[in-house]
Amino acid sequence: MSLSSKHLLGLYGVPKEDIQTILDTATTFREVLERPIKKVPTLQGKTVVNLFYESSTRTRISFELAQKRLSADTVNFSKAGSSTSKGETFKDTVKNIEAMKIDMIVVRHSSAGVPHYLTKITNANIINAGDGRHEHPTQALLDMYSIREKMGKLEGLKICIVGDIAHSRVALSNIFGLKTMGAEVSVCGPATMIPKGIEKLGVNVLHDIDKAIAGHDVLNVLRIQLERAAGSSIPSLREYHNFFGITAERIENNNKDILILHPGPINRGVELSSDVADGPYQVILDQVTNGVAIRMAVLYLLGTMN
Ligand code: CP
C-alpha cells in the first residue's frame, strides 16, 4: 500500500485510490487504539516536527498522539516562545529545524499555501494541518472515515456542509474528498457565507436549513469563524442561530435519520444547540477519536515511502 505523493497538501486532485488506502489503513490503526497498549513500532527512528503557527486543540494533540502511538520522535514548535519574535524569517526557522535532521513536518499556518511552500524549501514529507482558508485534508479524511463508519459507505450519500463556507478550509477539503468518493455534496448557509461560483465545484447550493436537514443523509456543520471576520457576514449570532442553527426540534420536524458532524471547536448556541451537540444524532467525539487513527494512517503511509 502506498500513496501517489510523498506529501499531503490537500485533497484537491488526490486520487480515489489514495483516499481509500488512507481510510482502510486508519481502520487498522483504529483497532490499535482499543488495545491496552496503544503503540506500534512502525515509525521508530523517524522524527516529526509539529510546526503550529496558529491555535489548535484537536489537530495538534491528535497528530502528537498519532506520532507517539507509531513510536516516532516528535517535537512541537509554537510561534509563541520561538525566535520568530526576534525577527527570524519563516524560511530561516524551517531551514534551522531541518538542519537538526527531521523527516516529516506537520504544519498549521494562517496563510494559504504555506505547506506547498515548505515542499520547495525542505526535503521532509509535508502534511497540511490547516492553511488559512484553503484546505484541512486530515479533518476531511476523519470526517469521511466517521461517515463511512456510521453509514457503511460514502458513494451515493447526500451530504450537506452547513454554515460559514467562505471562511472554511474544512469545507473545501470535504468537497474535494467527498466528490472524489462519489458522494452528492451540497452547501447551505447565508448567501454572504457562500462563495460566488461554488457551483463550479459540482456542489448544490441551499439557503434553507429545514430543506437541508430534510433532503440529506449527513450534515457537516461548520463553526462561524469569528477570528476570520465571519461576524461581518451576518447581522448577529442570534439571528444566525434563528435561521441556520441546528436544533433538536428542527431535526425532529424534518429528518430523524440525519447524522450530524462538526469538526470543532463548537460555538454552542450558534451553529448547534446544546441538545444537538450532546444528543443522539451527532458523532462529534467519535470524529475526534477517529482523527488519531486517520493521522496515524497518513503519517505511516508517508513516513514509510522514503
Ligand atoms: N477541527 C480542528 O481543526 O480543530 P482545532 O483547531 O482544535 O485543531
PDB file of C-alpha atoms and ligand atoms in Angstrom:
ATOM      1  CA  MET A   1       0.000   0.000   0.000  1.00  0.00           C
ATOM      2  CA  SER A   2       1.423   3.363  -0.955  1.00  0.00           C
ATOM      3  CA  LEU A   3       0.225   6.835  -1.904  1.00  0.00           C
ATOM      4  CA  SER A   4       0.854   8.699  -5.141  1.00  0.00           C
ATOM      5  CA  SER A   5       2.556  11.675  -3.422  1.00  0.00           C
ATOM      6  CA  LYS A   6       5.119  11.995  -0.607  1.00  0.00           C
ATOM      7  CA  HIS A   7       3.145  14.969   0.799  1.00  0.00           C
ATOM      8  CA  LEU A   8      -0.460  15.543   1.903  1.00  0.00           C
ATOM      9  CA  LEU A   9      -1.095  19.179   0.984  1.00  0.00           C
ATOM     10  CA  GLY A  10      -4.846  18.969   0.358  1.00  0.00           C
ATOM     11  CA  LEU A  11      -7.474  16.661  -1.133  1.00  0.00           C
ATOM     12  CA  TYR A  12      -7.739  18.563  -4.429  1.00  0.00           C
ATOM     13  CA  GLY A  13      -6.685  16.104  -7.142  1.00  0.00           C
ATOM     14  CA  VAL A  14      -5.917  13.266  -4.696  1.00  0.00           C
ATOM     15  CA  PRO A  15      -6.963  10.029  -6.419  1.00  0.00           C
ATOM     16  CA  LYS A  16      -9.803   7.890  -5.053  1.00  0.00           C
ATOM     17  CA  GLU A  17      -7.360   5.012  -4.534  1.00  0.00           C
ATOM     18  CA  ASP A  18      -5.217   7.153  -2.195  1.00  0.00           C
ATOM     19  CA  ILE A  19      -8.232   8.226  -0.118  1.00  0.00           C
ATOM     20  CA  GLN A  20      -9.413   4.610   0.038  1.00  0.00           C
ATOM     21  CA  THR A  21      -5.940   3.493   1.148  1.00  0.00           C
ATOM     22  CA  ILE A  22      -5.836   6.103   3.932  1.00  0.00           C
ATOM     23  CA  LEU A  23      -9.341   5.217   5.178  1.00  0.00           C
ATOM     24  CA  ASP A  24      -8.613   1.461   5.104  1.00  0.00           C
ATOM     25  CA  THR A  25      -5.244   1.899   6.852  1.00  0.00           C
ATOM     26  CA  ALA A  26      -6.953   4.029   9.514  1.00  0.00           C
ATOM     27  CA  THR A  27      -9.307   1.111  10.225  1.00  0.00           C
ATOM     28  CA  THR A  28      -6.281  -0.969  11.249  1.00  0.00           C
ATOM     29  CA  PHE A  29      -4.941   1.799  13.476  1.00  0.00           C
ATOM     30  CA  ARG A  30      -8.405   2.388  14.962  1.00  0.00           C
ATOM     31  CA  GLU A  31      -8.138  -1.175  16.322  1.00  0.00           C
ATOM     32  CA  VAL A  32      -4.707  -0.390  17.810  1.00  0.00           C
ATOM     33  CA  LEU A  33      -6.327   2.477  19.753  1.00  0.00           C
ATOM     34  CA  GLU A  34      -8.629  -0.026  21.507  1.00  0.00           C
ATOM     35  CA  ARG A  35      -5.718  -2.155  22.788  1.00  0.00           C
ATOM     36  CA  PRO A  36      -4.407  -1.855  26.371  1.00  0.00           C
ATOM     37  CA  ILE A  37      -1.003  -0.894  24.899  1.00  0.00           C
ATOM     38  CA  LYS A  38      -1.797   1.567  22.118  1.00  0.00           C
ATOM     39  CA  LYS A  39       1.608   1.599  20.452  1.00  0.00           C
ATOM     40  CA  VAL A  40       3.269   0.035  17.389  1.00  0.00           C
ATOM     41  CA  PRO A  41       6.946   0.361  16.334  1.00  0.00           C
ATOM     42  CA  THR A  42       6.142   1.415  12.747  1.00  0.00           C
ATOM     43  CA  LEU A  43       7.868   4.822  12.673  1.00  0.00           C
ATOM     44  CA  GLN A  44      10.689   4.084  15.112  1.00  0.00           C
ATOM     45  CA  GLY A  45      13.708   6.223  14.184  1.00  0.00           C
ATOM     46  CA  LYS A  46      11.634   8.843  12.295  1.00  0.00           C
ATOM     47  CA  THR A  47      11.432  12.409  13.600  1.00  0.00           C
ATOM     48  CA  VAL A  48       8.329  14.545  13.082  1.00  0.00           C
ATOM     49  CA  VAL A  49       8.068  18.282  13.789  1.00  0.00           C
ATOM     50  CA  ASN A  50       4.652  19.793  14.508  1.00  0.00           C
ATOM     51  CA  LEU A  51       5.007  23.350  13.224  1.00  0.00           C
ATOM     52  CA  PHE A  52       1.978  25.219  14.560  1.00  0.00           C
ATOM     53  CA  TYR A  53       1.749  28.934  13.782  1.00  0.00           C
ATOM     54  CA  GLU A  54      -1.968  29.014  14.649  1.00  0.00           C
ATOM     55  CA  SER A  55      -4.022  27.774  17.624  1.00  0.00           C
ATOM     56  CA  SER A  56      -5.253  24.195  17.731  1.00  0.00           C
ATOM     57  CA  THR A  57      -6.533  21.670  20.265  1.00  0.00           C
ATOM     58  CA  ARG A  58      -7.785  18.633  18.321  1.00  0.00           C
ATOM     59  CA  THR A  59      -5.421  18.605  15.335  1.00  0.00           C
ATOM     60  CA  ARG A  60      -2.274  19.306  17.290  1.00  0.00           C
ATOM     61  CA  ILE A  61      -2.897  16.828  20.109  1.00  0.00           C
ATOM     62  CA  SER A  62      -4.105  14.092  17.773  1.00  0.00           C
ATOM     63  CA  PHE A  63      -1.070  14.468  15.490  1.00  0.00           C
ATOM     64  CA  GLU A  64       1.223  14.318  18.514  1.00  0.00           C
ATOM     65  CA  LEU A  65      -0.597  11.278  19.914  1.00  0.00           C
ATOM     66  CA  ALA A  66      -0.549   9.606  16.488  1.00  0.00           C
ATOM     67  CA  GLN A  67       3.226  10.129  16.275  1.00  0.00           C
ATOM     68  CA  LYS A  68       3.740   8.710  19.777  1.00  0.00           C
ATOM     69  CA  ARG A  69       1.466   5.718  19.013  1.00  0.00           C
ATOM     70  CA  LEU A  70       3.660   5.000  15.956  1.00  0.00           C
ATOM     71  CA  SER A  71       6.882   5.308  18.060  1.00  0.00           C
ATOM     72  CA  ALA A  72       8.179   8.323  16.106  1.00  0.00           C
ATOM     73  CA  ASP A  73      10.250  11.001  17.833  1.00  0.00           C
ATOM     74  CA  THR A  74       8.116  14.116  17.978  1.00  0.00           C
ATOM     75  CA  VAL A  75       8.946  17.789  18.518  1.00  0.00           C
ATOM     76  CA  ASN A  76       6.458  20.629  18.909  1.00  0.00           C
ATOM     77  CA  PHE A  77       7.099  24.145  17.614  1.00  0.00           C
ATOM     78  CA  SER A  78       4.825  27.043  18.560  1.00  0.00           C
ATOM     79  CA  LYS A  79       5.233  30.533  17.211  1.00  0.00           C
ATOM     80  CA  ALA A  80       4.824  31.883  20.756  1.00  0.00           C
ATOM     81  CA  GLY A  81       8.124  31.494  22.588  1.00  0.00           C
ATOM     82  CA  SER A  82      10.155  30.941  19.387  1.00  0.00           C
ATOM     83  CA  SER A  83      12.826  33.173  17.817  1.00  0.00           C
ATOM     84  CA  THR A  84      10.159  34.457  15.406  1.00  0.00           C
ATOM     85  CA  SER A  85       9.719  37.243  17.988  1.00  0.00           C
ATOM     86  CA  LYS A  86      13.378  38.229  17.371  1.00  0.00           C
ATOM     87  CA  GLY A  87      12.701  38.717  13.663  1.00  0.00           C
ATOM     88  CA  GLU A  88      13.757  35.301  12.275  1.00  0.00           C
ATOM     89  CA  THR A  89      12.023  34.609   8.968  1.00  0.00           C
ATOM     90  CA  PHE A  90       9.753  31.619   8.393  1.00  0.00           C
ATOM     91  CA  LYS A  91      12.221  30.197   5.878  1.00  0.00           C
ATOM     92  CA  ASP A  92      15.184  30.536   8.255  1.00  0.00           C
ATOM     93  CA  THR A  93      13.175  28.921  11.059  1.00  0.00           C
ATOM     94  CA  VAL A  94      12.326  25.940   8.859  1.00  0.00           C
ATOM     95  CA  LYS A  95      15.866  25.580   7.468  1.00  0.00           C
ATOM     96  CA  ASN A  96      17.279  25.575  11.022  1.00  0.00           C
ATOM     97  CA  ILE A  97      14.782  22.923  12.146  1.00  0.00           C
ATOM     98  CA  GLU A  98      15.581  20.820   9.064  1.00  0.00           C
ATOM     99  CA  ALA A  99      19.311  21.077   9.862  1.00  0.00           C
ATOM    100  CA  MET A 100      18.550  19.077  13.015  1.00  0.00           C
ATOM    101  CA  LYS A 101      17.756  16.084  10.734  1.00  0.00           C
ATOM    102  CA  ILE A 102      13.999  15.718  10.777  1.00  0.00           C
ATOM    103  CA  ASP A 103      11.918  13.548   8.421  1.00  0.00           C
ATOM    104  CA  MET A 104       8.394  14.983   8.397  1.00  0.00           C
ATOM    105  CA  ILE A 105       6.722  18.330   9.074  1.00  0.00           C
ATOM    106  CA  VAL A 106       3.082  18.773  10.108  1.00  0.00           C
ATOM    107  CA  VAL A 107       2.212  22.426   9.533  1.00  0.00           C
ATOM    108  CA  ARG A 108      -0.660  24.700  10.516  1.00  0.00           C
ATOM    109  CA  HIS A 109      -0.495  28.314   9.371  1.00  0.00           C
ATOM    110  CA  SER A 110      -2.906  31.194   8.853  1.00  0.00           C
ATOM    111  CA  SER A 111      -1.597  31.743   5.303  1.00  0.00           C
ATOM    112  CA  ALA A 112      -2.893  29.556   2.477  1.00  0.00           C
ATOM    113  CA  GLY A 113      -0.077  27.896   0.527  1.00  0.00           C
ATOM    114  CA  VAL A 114       2.480  27.556   3.347  1.00  0.00           C
ATOM    115  CA  PRO A 115       2.513  23.712   3.109  1.00  0.00           C
ATOM    116  CA  HIS A 116       3.177  23.972  -0.650  1.00  0.00           C
ATOM    117  CA  TYR A 117       5.973  26.479   0.033  1.00  0.00           C
ATOM    118  CA  LEU A 118       7.569  24.052   2.511  1.00  0.00           C
ATOM    119  CA  THR A 119       7.835  21.403  -0.212  1.00  0.00           C
ATOM    120  CA  LYS A 120      10.038  23.858  -2.148  1.00  0.00           C
ATOM    121  CA  ILE A 121      12.453  24.626   0.694  1.00  0.00           C
ATOM    122  CA  THR A 122      12.796  21.280   2.542  1.00  0.00           C
ATOM    123  CA  ASN A 123      13.161  17.592   1.700  1.00  0.00           C
ATOM    124  CA  ALA A 124      10.824  16.497   4.505  1.00  0.00           C
ATOM    125  CA  ASN A 125       7.388  14.958   3.937  1.00  0.00           C
ATOM    126  CA  ILE A 126       4.871  17.766   4.450  1.00  0.00           C
ATOM    127  CA  ILE A 127       1.403  17.280   5.963  1.00  0.00           C
ATOM    128  CA  ASN A 128      -1.048  20.190   5.888  1.00  0.00           C
ATOM    129  CA  ALA A 129      -2.777  20.563   9.282  1.00  0.00           C
ATOM    130  CA  GLY A 130      -4.787  23.584   8.038  1.00  0.00           C
ATOM    131  CA  ASP A 131      -3.586  26.521   5.921  1.00  0.00           C
ATOM    132  CA  GLY A 132      -5.674  29.683   6.110  1.00  0.00           C
ATOM    133  CA  ARG A 133      -8.992  29.330   4.304  1.00  0.00           C
ATOM    134  CA  HIS A 134      -7.506  26.815   1.886  1.00  0.00           C
ATOM    135  CA  GLU A 135      -7.510  23.141   2.983  1.00  0.00           C
ATOM    136  CA  HIS A 136      -7.519  20.910   6.072  1.00  0.00           C
ATOM    137  CA  PRO A 137      -7.155  17.467   4.498  1.00  0.00           C
ATOM    138  CA  THR A 138      -6.835  15.303   7.618  1.00  0.00           C
ATOM    139  CA  GLN A 139     -10.036  16.866   9.017  1.00  0.00           C
ATOM    140  CA  ALA A 140     -11.919  15.914   5.839  1.00  0.00           C
ATOM    141  CA  LEU A 141     -10.405  12.416   5.928  1.00  0.00           C
ATOM    142  CA  LEU A 142     -11.539  11.876   9.520  1.00  0.00           C
ATOM    143  CA  ASP A 143     -14.974  13.264   8.610  1.00  0.00           C
ATOM    144  CA  MET A 144     -15.201  10.798   5.706  1.00  0.00           C
ATOM    145  CA  TYR A 145     -13.996   7.976   7.943  1.00  0.00           C
ATOM    146  CA  SER A 146     -16.650   8.825  10.562  1.00  0.00           C
ATOM    147  CA  ILE A 147     -19.416   8.983   7.932  1.00  0.00           C
ATOM    148  CA  ARG A 148     -18.307   5.656   6.421  1.00  0.00           C
ATOM    149  CA  GLU A 149     -18.153   4.102   9.898  1.00  0.00           C
ATOM    150  CA  LYS A 150     -21.771   5.090  10.666  1.00  0.00           C
ATOM    151  CA  MET A 151     -23.394   4.842   7.216  1.00  0.00           C
ATOM    152  CA  GLY A 152     -21.302   1.988   5.753  1.00  0.00           C
ATOM    153  CA  LYS A 153     -20.406   3.907   2.582  1.00  0.00           C
ATOM    154  CA  LEU A 154     -19.697   7.309   1.057  1.00  0.00           C
ATOM    155  CA  GLU A 155     -20.750   6.719  -2.541  1.00  0.00           C
ATOM    156  CA  GLY A 156     -24.273   7.937  -3.262  1.00  0.00           C
ATOM    157  CA  LEU A 157     -24.775   9.615   0.122  1.00  0.00           C
ATOM    158  CA  LYS A 158     -26.302  13.099   0.200  1.00  0.00           C
ATOM    159  CA  ILE A 159     -24.049  15.238   2.365  1.00  0.00           C
ATOM    160  CA  CYS A 160     -24.573  18.918   3.130  1.00  0.00           C
ATOM    161  CA  ILE A 161     -21.892  21.212   4.558  1.00  0.00           C
ATOM    162  CA  VAL A 162     -23.615  23.913   6.602  1.00  0.00           C
ATOM    163  CA  GLY A 163     -22.526  27.378   7.665  1.00  0.00           C
ATOM    164  CA  ASP A 164     -19.544  29.579   7.106  1.00  0.00           C
ATOM    165  CA  ILE A 165     -18.318  28.019   3.844  1.00  0.00           C
ATOM    166  CA  ALA A 166     -16.494  31.174   2.750  1.00  0.00           C
ATOM    167  CA  HIS A 167     -14.021  31.167   5.653  1.00  0.00           C
ATOM    168  CA  SER A 168     -13.668  27.392   5.917  1.00  0.00           C
ATOM    169  CA  ARG A 169     -10.742  25.194   4.925  1.00  0.00           C
ATOM    170  CA  VAL A 170     -12.705  22.181   6.198  1.00  0.00           C
ATOM    171  CA  ALA A 171     -15.450  22.834   3.616  1.00  0.00           C
ATOM    172  CA  LEU A 172     -13.085  22.839   0.647  1.00  0.00           C
ATOM    173  CA  SER A 173     -11.272  19.644   1.698  1.00  0.00           C
ATOM    174  CA  ASN A 174     -14.610  17.914   2.356  1.00  0.00           C
ATOM    175  CA  ILE A 175     -15.969  18.977  -1.038  1.00  0.00           C
ATOM    176  CA  PHE A 176     -12.888  17.677  -2.884  1.00  0.00           C
ATOM    177  CA  GLY A 177     -12.690  14.407  -0.917  1.00  0.00           C
ATOM    178  CA  LEU A 178     -16.406  13.597  -0.842  1.00  0.00           C
ATOM    179  CA  LYS A 179     -16.871  14.323  -4.562  1.00  0.00           C
ATOM    180  CA  THR A 180     -13.934  12.038  -5.379  1.00  0.00           C
ATOM    181  CA  MET A 181     -15.538   9.289  -3.271  1.00  0.00           C
ATOM    182  CA  GLY A 182     -18.845   9.587  -5.130  1.00  0.00           C
ATOM    183  CA  ALA A 183     -20.997  11.473  -2.603  1.00  0.00           C
ATOM    184  CA  GLU A 184     -23.540  14.094  -3.651  1.00  0.00           C
ATOM    185  CA  VAL A 185     -22.418  17.295  -1.935  1.00  0.00           C
ATOM    186  CA  SER A 186     -24.396  20.441  -1.086  1.00  0.00           C
ATOM    187  CA  VAL A 187     -23.632  23.563   0.895  1.00  0.00           C
ATOM    188  CA  CYS A 188     -26.142  25.543   2.953  1.00  0.00           C
ATOM    189  CA  GLY A 189     -25.797  28.925   4.617  1.00  0.00           C
ATOM    190  CA  PRO A 190     -26.480  32.637   4.271  1.00  0.00           C
ATOM    191  CA  ALA A 191     -25.624  33.986   0.807  1.00  0.00           C
ATOM    192  CA  THR A 192     -22.878  36.117   2.398  1.00  0.00           C
ATOM    193  CA  MET A 193     -21.131  32.958   3.627  1.00  0.00           C
ATOM    194  CA  ILE A 194     -21.292  31.005   0.352  1.00  0.00           C
ATOM    195  CA  PRO A 195     -18.521  31.902  -2.141  1.00  0.00           C
ATOM    196  CA  LYS A 196     -19.821  33.041  -5.540  1.00  0.00           C
ATOM    197  CA  GLY A 197     -19.339  30.369  -8.210  1.00  0.00           C
ATOM    198  CA  ILE A 198     -19.011  27.468  -5.758  1.00  0.00           C
ATOM    199  CA  GLU A 199     -21.425  25.514  -8.016  1.00  0.00           C
ATOM    200  CA  LYS A 200     -18.468  25.114 -10.395  1.00  0.00           C
ATOM    201  CA  LEU A 201     -17.021  22.632  -7.872  1.00  0.00           C
ATOM    202  CA  GLY A 202     -20.068  20.421  -8.521  1.00  0.00           C
ATOM    203  CA  VAL A 203     -21.996  21.240  -5.342  1.00  0.00           C
ATOM    204  CA  ASN A 204     -25.656  22.255  -4.898  1.00  0.00           C
ATOM    205  CA  VAL A 205     -26.345  25.492  -3.020  1.00  0.00           C
ATOM    206  CA  LEU A 206     -29.165  25.858  -0.468  1.00  0.00           C
ATOM    207  CA  HIS A 207     -30.196  28.705   1.827  1.00  0.00           C
ATOM    208  CA  ASP A 208     -32.964  26.907   3.756  1.00  0.00           C
ATOM    209  CA  ILE A 209     -31.747  24.818   6.701  1.00  0.00           C
ATOM    210  CA  ASP A 210     -35.015  22.881   7.042  1.00  0.00           C
ATOM    211  CA  LYS A 211     -34.714  21.722   3.416  1.00  0.00           C
ATOM    212  CA  ALA A 212     -31.065  20.839   4.038  1.00  0.00           C
ATOM    213  CA  ILE A 213     -31.991  18.658   7.020  1.00  0.00           C
ATOM    214  CA  ALA A 214     -34.933  17.047   5.178  1.00  0.00           C
ATOM    215  CA  GLY A 215     -33.007  16.305   1.990  1.00  0.00           C
ATOM    216  CA  HIS A 216     -29.692  14.894   3.216  1.00  0.00           C
ATOM    217  CA  ASP A 217     -28.245  11.841   4.953  1.00  0.00           C
ATOM    218  CA  VAL A 218     -25.484  13.799   6.684  1.00  0.00           C
ATOM    219  CA  LEU A 219     -24.904  17.401   7.776  1.00  0.00           C
ATOM    220  CA  ASN A 220     -21.337  18.527   8.440  1.00  0.00           C
ATOM    221  CA  VAL A 221     -21.917  21.695  10.454  1.00  0.00           C
ATOM    222  CA  LEU A 222     -19.160  24.310  10.460  1.00  0.00           C
ATOM    223  CA  ARG A 223     -18.165  26.868  13.028  1.00  0.00           C
ATOM    224  CA  ILE A 224     -18.799  30.565  12.445  1.00  0.00           C
ATOM    225  CA  GLN A 225     -15.163  31.678  12.220  1.00  0.00           C
ATOM    226  CA  LEU A 226     -15.236  34.869  14.233  1.00  0.00           C
ATOM    227  CA  GLU A 227     -11.412  35.103  14.171  1.00  0.00           C
ATOM    228  CA  ARG A 228     -11.606  35.338  10.346  1.00  0.00           C
ATOM    229  CA  ALA A 229     -14.128  38.221  10.465  1.00  0.00           C
ATOM    230  CA  ALA A 230     -17.116  35.968   9.726  1.00  0.00           C
ATOM    231  CA  GLY A 231     -19.182  38.110  12.102  1.00  0.00           C
ATOM    232  CA  SER A 232     -19.312  40.858   9.467  1.00  0.00           C
ATOM    233  CA  SER A 233     -21.218  38.482   7.113  1.00  0.00           C
ATOM    234  CA  ILE A 234     -24.261  38.181   9.417  1.00  0.00           C
ATOM    235  CA  PRO A 235     -26.356  40.688  11.381  1.00  0.00           C
ATOM    236  CA  SER A 236     -25.781  38.857  14.696  1.00  0.00           C
ATOM    237  CA  LEU A 237     -25.010  35.399  16.078  1.00  0.00           C
ATOM    238  CA  ARG A 238     -28.541  35.235  17.487  1.00  0.00           C
ATOM    239  CA  GLU A 239     -30.002  35.870  14.039  1.00  0.00           C
ATOM    240  CA  TYR A 240     -27.671  33.255  12.507  1.00  0.00           C
ATOM    241  CA  HIS A 241     -28.874  30.721  15.082  1.00  0.00           C
ATOM    242  CA  ASN A 242     -32.531  31.568  14.405  1.00  0.00           C
ATOM    243  CA  PHE A 243     -32.166  30.984  10.641  1.00  0.00           C
ATOM    244  CA  PHE A 244     -29.405  28.344  10.358  1.00  0.00           C
ATOM    245  CA  GLY A 245     -28.790  26.858  13.824  1.00  0.00           C
ATOM    246  CA  ILE A 246     -29.321  23.099  14.086  1.00  0.00           C
ATOM    247  CA  THR A 247     -31.688  22.299  16.957  1.00  0.00           C
ATOM    248  CA  ALA A 248     -33.237  19.029  18.114  1.00  0.00           C
ATOM    249  CA  GLU A 249     -36.650  20.471  17.215  1.00  0.00           C
ATOM    250  CA  ARG A 250     -35.568  21.154  13.630  1.00  0.00           C
ATOM    251  CA  ILE A 251     -34.162  17.609  13.307  1.00  0.00           C
ATOM    252  CA  GLU A 252     -37.268  16.008  14.789  1.00  0.00           C
ATOM    253  CA  ASN A 253     -39.536  18.033  12.464  1.00  0.00           C
ATOM    254  CA  ASN A 254     -37.533  17.239   9.307  1.00  0.00           C
ATOM    255  CA  ASN A 255     -35.401  14.077   9.424  1.00  0.00           C
ATOM    256  CA  LYS A 256     -34.798  11.860  12.463  1.00  0.00           C
ATOM    257  CA  ASP A 257     -32.333   9.700  10.470  1.00  0.00           C
ATOM    258  CA  ILE A 258     -29.848  12.510   9.919  1.00  0.00           C
ATOM    259  CA  LEU A 259     -26.202  12.153  11.031  1.00  0.00           C
ATOM    260  CA  ILE A 260     -24.608  15.346  12.399  1.00  0.00           C
ATOM    261  CA  LEU A 261     -20.865  16.038  12.236  1.00  0.00           C
ATOM    262  CA  HIS A 262     -18.970  19.069  13.499  1.00  0.00           C
ATOM    263  CA  PRO A 263     -15.184  19.478  13.178  1.00  0.00           C
ATOM    264  CA  GLY A 264     -14.924  21.528  16.389  1.00  0.00           C
ATOM    265  CA  PRO A 265     -14.475  23.769  18.185  1.00  0.00           C
ATOM    266  CA  ILE A 266     -18.245  24.307  18.581  1.00  0.00           C
ATOM    267  CA  ASN A 267     -19.891  27.673  19.169  1.00  0.00           C
ATOM    268  CA  ARG A 268     -22.680  26.287  21.352  1.00  0.00           C
ATOM    269  CA  GLY A 269     -25.985  28.043  20.774  1.00  0.00           C
ATOM    270  CA  VAL A 270     -24.837  29.392  17.406  1.00  0.00           C
ATOM    271  CA  GLU A 271     -24.388  26.693  14.741  1.00  0.00           C
ATOM    272  CA  LEU A 272     -25.541  23.873  17.062  1.00  0.00           C
ATOM    273  CA  SER A 273     -27.783  23.991  20.100  1.00  0.00           C
ATOM    274  CA  SER A 274     -26.503  22.002  23.077  1.00  0.00           C
ATOM    275  CA  ASP A 275     -29.321  19.460  22.729  1.00  0.00           C
ATOM    276  CA  VAL A 276     -27.826  18.570  19.319  1.00  0.00           C
ATOM    277  CA  ALA A 277     -24.152  18.931  20.294  1.00  0.00           C
ATOM    278  CA  ASP A 278     -24.653  16.410  23.129  1.00  0.00           C
ATOM    279  CA  GLY A 279     -27.565  14.493  21.618  1.00  0.00           C
ATOM    280  CA  PRO A 280     -28.216  11.220  19.796  1.00  0.00           C
ATOM    281  CA  TYR A 281     -27.804  12.414  16.189  1.00  0.00           C
ATOM    282  CA  GLN A 282     -24.167  13.542  16.429  1.00  0.00           C
ATOM    283  CA  VAL A 283     -20.781  11.753  16.304  1.00  0.00           C
ATOM    284  CA  ILE A 284     -18.582  14.686  17.302  1.00  0.00           C
ATOM    285  CA  LEU A 285     -16.335  12.907  19.806  1.00  0.00           C
ATOM    286  CA  ASP A 286     -16.155   9.814  17.555  1.00  0.00           C
ATOM    287  CA  GLN A 287     -14.717  12.171  14.931  1.00  0.00           C
ATOM    288  CA  VAL A 288     -12.037  13.202  17.419  1.00  0.00           C
ATOM    289  CA  THR A 289     -11.116   9.581  18.224  1.00  0.00           C
ATOM    290  CA  ASN A 290     -11.073   8.706  14.519  1.00  0.00           C
ATOM    291  CA  GLY A 291      -8.796  11.692  13.935  1.00  0.00           C
ATOM    292  CA  VAL A 292      -5.965   9.932  15.766  1.00  0.00           C
ATOM    293  CA  ALA A 293      -6.369   6.832  13.569  1.00  0.00           C
ATOM    294  CA  ILE A 294      -6.508   8.920  10.367  1.00  0.00           C
ATOM    295  CA  ARG A 295      -3.372  10.840  11.348  1.00  0.00           C
ATOM    296  CA  MET A 296      -1.605   7.575  12.221  1.00  0.00           C
ATOM    297  CA  ALA A 297      -2.520   6.272   8.756  1.00  0.00           C
ATOM    298  CA  VAL A 298      -1.260   9.400   6.959  1.00  0.00           C
ATOM    299  CA  LEU A 299       1.988   9.513   8.977  1.00  0.00           C
ATOM    300  CA  TYR A 300       2.573   5.796   8.412  1.00  0.00           C
ATOM    301  CA  LEU A 301       1.847   5.843   4.670  1.00  0.00           C
ATOM    302  CA  LEU A 302       4.004   8.940   4.015  1.00  0.00           C
ATOM    303  CA  GLY A 303       6.713   8.086   6.545  1.00  0.00           C
ATOM    304  CA  THR A 304       7.373   4.668   5.023  1.00  0.00           C
ATOM    305  CA  MET A 305       7.579   5.979   1.422  1.00  0.00           C
ATOM    306  CA  ASN A 306      11.141   7.364   1.590  1.00  0.00           C
TER     307      ASN A 306
HETATM  308  N1   CP B   1     -11.062  20.801  13.856  1.00  0.00           N
HETATM  309  C1   CP B   1      -9.920  21.448  14.151  1.00  0.00           C
HETATM  310  O1   CP B   1      -9.059  21.674  13.283  1.00  0.00           O
HETATM  311  O2   CP B   1      -9.780  21.784  15.471  1.00  0.00           O
HETATM  312  P1   CP B   1      -8.513  22.501  16.100  1.00  0.00           P
HETATM  313  O3   CP B   1      -8.446  23.892  15.545  1.00  0.00           O
HETATM  314  O4   CP B   1      -8.725  22.467  17.591  1.00  0.00           O
HETATM  315  O5   CP B   1      -7.289  21.724  15.702  1.00  0.00           O
END
